[in-house]
Tab-separated table of C-alpha atoms in Angstrom:
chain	number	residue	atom	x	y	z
K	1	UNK	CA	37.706	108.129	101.048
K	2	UNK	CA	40.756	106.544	102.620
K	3	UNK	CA	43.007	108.398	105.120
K	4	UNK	CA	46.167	107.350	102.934
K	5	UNK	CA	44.459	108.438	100.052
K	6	UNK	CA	44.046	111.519	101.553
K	7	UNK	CA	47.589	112.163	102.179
K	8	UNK	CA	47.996	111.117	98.936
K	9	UNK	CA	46.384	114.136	97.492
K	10	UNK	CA	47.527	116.303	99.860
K	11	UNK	CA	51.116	115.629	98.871
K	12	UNK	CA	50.103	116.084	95.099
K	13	UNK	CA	48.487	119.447	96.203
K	14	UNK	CA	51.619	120.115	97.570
K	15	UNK	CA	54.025	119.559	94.933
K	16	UNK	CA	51.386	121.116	92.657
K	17	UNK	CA	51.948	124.591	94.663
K	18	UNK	CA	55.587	124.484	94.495
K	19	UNK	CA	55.090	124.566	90.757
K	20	UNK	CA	52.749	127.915	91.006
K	21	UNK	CA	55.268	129.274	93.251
K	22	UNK	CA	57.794	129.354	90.974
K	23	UNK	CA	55.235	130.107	88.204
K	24	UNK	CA	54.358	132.534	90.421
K	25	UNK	CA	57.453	134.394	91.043
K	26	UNK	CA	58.811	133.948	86.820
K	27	UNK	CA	55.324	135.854	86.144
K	28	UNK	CA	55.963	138.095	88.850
K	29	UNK	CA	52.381	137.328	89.820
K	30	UNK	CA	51.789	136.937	93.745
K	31	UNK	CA	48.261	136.504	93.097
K	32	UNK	CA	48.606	133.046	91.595
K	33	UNK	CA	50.182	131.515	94.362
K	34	UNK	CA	47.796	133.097	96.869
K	35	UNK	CA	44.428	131.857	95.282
K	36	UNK	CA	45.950	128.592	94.391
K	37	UNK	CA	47.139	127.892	98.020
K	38	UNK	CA	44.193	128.849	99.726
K	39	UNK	CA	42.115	126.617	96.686
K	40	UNK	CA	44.837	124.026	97.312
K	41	UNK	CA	43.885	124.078	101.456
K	42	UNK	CA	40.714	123.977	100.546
K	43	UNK	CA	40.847	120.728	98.464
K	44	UNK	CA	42.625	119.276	101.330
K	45	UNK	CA	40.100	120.053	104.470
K	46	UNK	CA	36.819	118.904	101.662
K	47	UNK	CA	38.914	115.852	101.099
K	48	UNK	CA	39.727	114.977	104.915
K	49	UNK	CA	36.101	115.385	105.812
K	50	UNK	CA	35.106	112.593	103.667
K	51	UNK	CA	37.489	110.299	105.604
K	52	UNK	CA	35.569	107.168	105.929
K	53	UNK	CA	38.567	105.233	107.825
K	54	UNK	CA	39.281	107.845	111.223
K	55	UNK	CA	40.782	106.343	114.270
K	56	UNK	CA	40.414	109.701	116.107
K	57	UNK	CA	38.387	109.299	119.590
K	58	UNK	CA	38.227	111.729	122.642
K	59	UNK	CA	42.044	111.287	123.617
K	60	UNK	CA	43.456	111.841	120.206
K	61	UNK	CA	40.975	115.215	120.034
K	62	UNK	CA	41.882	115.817	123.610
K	63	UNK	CA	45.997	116.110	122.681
K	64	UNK	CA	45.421	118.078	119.482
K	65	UNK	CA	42.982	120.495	121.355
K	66	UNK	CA	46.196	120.645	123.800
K	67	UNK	CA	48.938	121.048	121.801
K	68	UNK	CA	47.133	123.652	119.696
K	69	UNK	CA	46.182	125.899	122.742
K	70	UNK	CA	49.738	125.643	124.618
K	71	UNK	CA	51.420	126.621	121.020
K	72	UNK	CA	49.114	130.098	120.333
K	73	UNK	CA	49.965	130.233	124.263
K	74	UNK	CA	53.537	129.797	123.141
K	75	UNK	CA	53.635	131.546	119.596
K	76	UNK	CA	52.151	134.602	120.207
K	77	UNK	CA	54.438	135.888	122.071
K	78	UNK	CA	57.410	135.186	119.963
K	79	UNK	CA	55.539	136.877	116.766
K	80	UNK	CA	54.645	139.983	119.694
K	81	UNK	CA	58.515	139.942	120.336
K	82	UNK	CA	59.270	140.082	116.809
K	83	UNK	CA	56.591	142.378	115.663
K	84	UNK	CA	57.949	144.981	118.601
K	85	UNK	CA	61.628	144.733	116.502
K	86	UNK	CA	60.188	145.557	113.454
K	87	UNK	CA	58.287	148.283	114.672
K	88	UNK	CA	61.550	149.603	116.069
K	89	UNK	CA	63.148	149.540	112.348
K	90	UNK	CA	59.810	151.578	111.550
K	91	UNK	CA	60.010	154.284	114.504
K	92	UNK	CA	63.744	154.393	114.280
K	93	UNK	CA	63.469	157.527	112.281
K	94	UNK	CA	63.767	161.099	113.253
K	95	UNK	CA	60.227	161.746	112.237
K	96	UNK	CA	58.506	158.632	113.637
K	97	UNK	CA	56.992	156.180	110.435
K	98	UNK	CA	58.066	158.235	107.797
K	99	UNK	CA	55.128	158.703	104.881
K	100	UNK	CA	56.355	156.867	101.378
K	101	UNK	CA	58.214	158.767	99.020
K	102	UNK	CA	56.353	160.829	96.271
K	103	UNK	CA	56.063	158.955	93.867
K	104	UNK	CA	56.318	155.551	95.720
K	105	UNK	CA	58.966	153.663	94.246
K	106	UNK	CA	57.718	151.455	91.920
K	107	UNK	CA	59.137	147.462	91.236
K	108	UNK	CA	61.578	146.023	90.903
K	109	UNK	CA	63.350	148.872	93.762
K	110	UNK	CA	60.908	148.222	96.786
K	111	UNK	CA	60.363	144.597	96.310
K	112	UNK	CA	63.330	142.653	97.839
K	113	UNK	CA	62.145	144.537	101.396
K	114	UNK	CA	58.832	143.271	101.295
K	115	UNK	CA	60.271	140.082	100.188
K	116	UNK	CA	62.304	139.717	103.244
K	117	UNK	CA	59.556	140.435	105.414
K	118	UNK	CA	57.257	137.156	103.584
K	119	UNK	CA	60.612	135.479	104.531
K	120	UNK	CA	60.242	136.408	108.371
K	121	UNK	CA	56.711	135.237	108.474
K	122	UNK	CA	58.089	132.081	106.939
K	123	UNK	CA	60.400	131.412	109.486
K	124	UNK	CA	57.615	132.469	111.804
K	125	UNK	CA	55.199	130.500	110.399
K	126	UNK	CA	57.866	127.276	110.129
K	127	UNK	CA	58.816	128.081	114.451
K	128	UNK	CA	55.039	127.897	115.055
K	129	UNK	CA	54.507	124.194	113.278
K	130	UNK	CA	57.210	122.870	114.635
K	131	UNK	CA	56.103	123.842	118.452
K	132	UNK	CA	53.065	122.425	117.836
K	133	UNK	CA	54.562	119.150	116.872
K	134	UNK	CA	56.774	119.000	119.622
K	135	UNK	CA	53.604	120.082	122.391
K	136	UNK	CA	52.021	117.129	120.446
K	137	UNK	CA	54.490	114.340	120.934
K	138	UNK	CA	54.645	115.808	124.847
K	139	UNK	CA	51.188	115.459	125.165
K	140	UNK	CA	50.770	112.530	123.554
K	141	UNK	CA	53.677	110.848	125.587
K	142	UNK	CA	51.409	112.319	128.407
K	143	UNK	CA	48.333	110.675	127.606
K	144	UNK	CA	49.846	107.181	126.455
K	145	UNK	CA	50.069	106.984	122.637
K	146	UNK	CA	53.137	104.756	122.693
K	147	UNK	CA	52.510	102.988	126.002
K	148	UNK	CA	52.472	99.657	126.090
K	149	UNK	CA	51.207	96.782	128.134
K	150	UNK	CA	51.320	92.569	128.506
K	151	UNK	CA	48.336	92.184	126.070
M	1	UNK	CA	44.452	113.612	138.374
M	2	UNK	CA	44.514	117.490	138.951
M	3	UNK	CA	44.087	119.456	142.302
M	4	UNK	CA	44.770	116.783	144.661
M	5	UNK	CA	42.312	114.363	143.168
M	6	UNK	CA	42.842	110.862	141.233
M	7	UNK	CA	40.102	108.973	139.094
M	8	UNK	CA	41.278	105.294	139.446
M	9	UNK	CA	39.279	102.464	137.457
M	10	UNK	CA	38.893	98.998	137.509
M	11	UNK	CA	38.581	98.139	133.902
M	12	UNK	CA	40.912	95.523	133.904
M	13	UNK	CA	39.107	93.209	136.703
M	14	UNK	CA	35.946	93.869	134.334
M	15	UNK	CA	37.728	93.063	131.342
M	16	UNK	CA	38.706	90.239	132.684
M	17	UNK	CA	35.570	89.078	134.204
M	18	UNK	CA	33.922	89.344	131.146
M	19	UNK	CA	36.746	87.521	129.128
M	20	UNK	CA	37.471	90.668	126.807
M	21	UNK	CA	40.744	92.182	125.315
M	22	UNK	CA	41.713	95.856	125.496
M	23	UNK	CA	40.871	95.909	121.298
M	24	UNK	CA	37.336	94.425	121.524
M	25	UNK	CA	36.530	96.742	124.343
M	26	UNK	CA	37.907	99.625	122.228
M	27	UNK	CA	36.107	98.583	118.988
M	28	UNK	CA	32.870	98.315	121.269
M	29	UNK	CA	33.545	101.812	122.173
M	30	UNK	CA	34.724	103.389	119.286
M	31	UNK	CA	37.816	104.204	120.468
M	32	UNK	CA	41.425	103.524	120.074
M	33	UNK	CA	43.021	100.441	122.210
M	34	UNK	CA	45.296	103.116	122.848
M	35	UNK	CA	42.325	104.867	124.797
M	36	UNK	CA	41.793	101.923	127.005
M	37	UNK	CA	44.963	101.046	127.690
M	38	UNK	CA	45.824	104.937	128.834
M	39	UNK	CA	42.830	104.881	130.883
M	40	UNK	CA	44.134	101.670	132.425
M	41	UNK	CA	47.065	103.126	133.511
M	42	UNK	CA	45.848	106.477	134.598
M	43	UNK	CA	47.248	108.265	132.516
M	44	UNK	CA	43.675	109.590	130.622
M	45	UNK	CA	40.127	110.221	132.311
M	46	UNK	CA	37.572	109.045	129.850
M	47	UNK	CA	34.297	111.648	129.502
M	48	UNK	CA	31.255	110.963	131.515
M	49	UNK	CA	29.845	109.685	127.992
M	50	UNK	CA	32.800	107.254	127.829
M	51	UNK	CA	32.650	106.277	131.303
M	52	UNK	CA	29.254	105.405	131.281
M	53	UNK	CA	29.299	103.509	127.908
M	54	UNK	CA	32.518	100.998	129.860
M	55	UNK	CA	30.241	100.856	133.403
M	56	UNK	CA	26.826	99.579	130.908
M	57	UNK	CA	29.368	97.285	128.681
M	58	UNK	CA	30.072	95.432	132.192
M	59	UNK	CA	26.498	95.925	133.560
M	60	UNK	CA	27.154	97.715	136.641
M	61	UNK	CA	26.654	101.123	138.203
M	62	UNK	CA	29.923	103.706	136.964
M	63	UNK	CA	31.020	103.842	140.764
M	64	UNK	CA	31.649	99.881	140.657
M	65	UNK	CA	34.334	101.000	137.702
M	66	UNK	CA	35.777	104.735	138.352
M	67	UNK	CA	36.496	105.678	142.332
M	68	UNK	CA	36.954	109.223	142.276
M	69	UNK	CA	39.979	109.825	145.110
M	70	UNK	CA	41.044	112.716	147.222
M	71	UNK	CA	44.320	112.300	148.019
């Protein structure tokens, strides 16, 4: 398979999932979007290993292996930093964590909390890709992807 | 390039000994031109694989291509 056809389907995938989501959220349903995006990422990593047309050698394996170490280097200590200011909205009680409410409030009343929170990990989530994609372009500036000589 | 140390090549002078481009090099390789050229420069330090599949290509000994340098 073609690297452009790859990206192809991977776009498809992706518009695909924006349907479920809001499918998803109509139905009130979180488990449709979860099984189809990890199905959906699945697709996409079976389809990139048949890649028949790769121009990835040592250098280009050498930057990703880079930029993915120096942004977990980076990342986790930005979701450690956030993590520690949730957990203060958690222990800022009198009684520590307090224990749910008898009976535990059912839907619609908890759900815009939990809500927020997916949107945190979004943001998160979002902060984390685009580190990686600017440790990329630095190392790949580093190693010579856009350098240019008299040939 | 690290701890004092640089890893300079003579790929070009080879290259041009043996009448080839930075592409056909590359393509004999199977790697990027991109790869060559930043190995050129400096800028990258091939693996031993890498540097010993550039050293045969120009049938000579790898020492006659990389100089490993203290500084």
């Amino acid at each position: 398979m073609k690297q452009n056809t790859v990206l192809l389907i991977a776009g498809i995938v992706g518009l695909i999932e924006v349907a479920l989501f809001w499918v998803s959220v109509v139905l009130r349903e979180p488990l449709i979007i979860i099984i189809s995006f990890i199905a959906g990422i699945l697709l996409i990593y079976g389809a990139k290993r048949t890649i028949s047309d790769r121009r990835e050698d040592e250098r280009s394996a050498l930057i990703t292996q880079k930029a993915g170490a120096r942004t977990l280097e980076v990342f986790w200590i930005l979701f450690f930093a956030v993590s520690l200011g949730s957990l203060v909205m958690g222990f800022a009680t009198p009684l520590g964590i307090p224990p749910p409410p008898k009976p535990f409030p059912r839907v619609p009343h908890d759900e815009p909390n939990l809500g927020y929170f997916g949107l945190l990990q979004m943001v998160l989530l979002f902060g984390m890709a685009f580190l990686y994609i600017g440790f990329r372009l630095y190392y790949a500036r580093k190693y010579g992807e856009w350098d240019d000589d008299e040939e | 390039m690290e701890n004092g140390t640089t890893m300079k090549n003579k790929i070009k002078v080879h290259r041009a000994m043996h009448n080839l481009t930075q592409e056909a090099l590359a393509q004999e390789m199977g790697v990027a031109r991109q790869t060559i050229l930043a190995i050129e420069k400096g800028k990258y330090d091939p693996s031993l694989d890498l540097a010993f599949k550039i050293a045969r290509r120009f049938c000579v000994n790898i020492d006659e291509v990389f100089v490993y340098e203290e500084n």
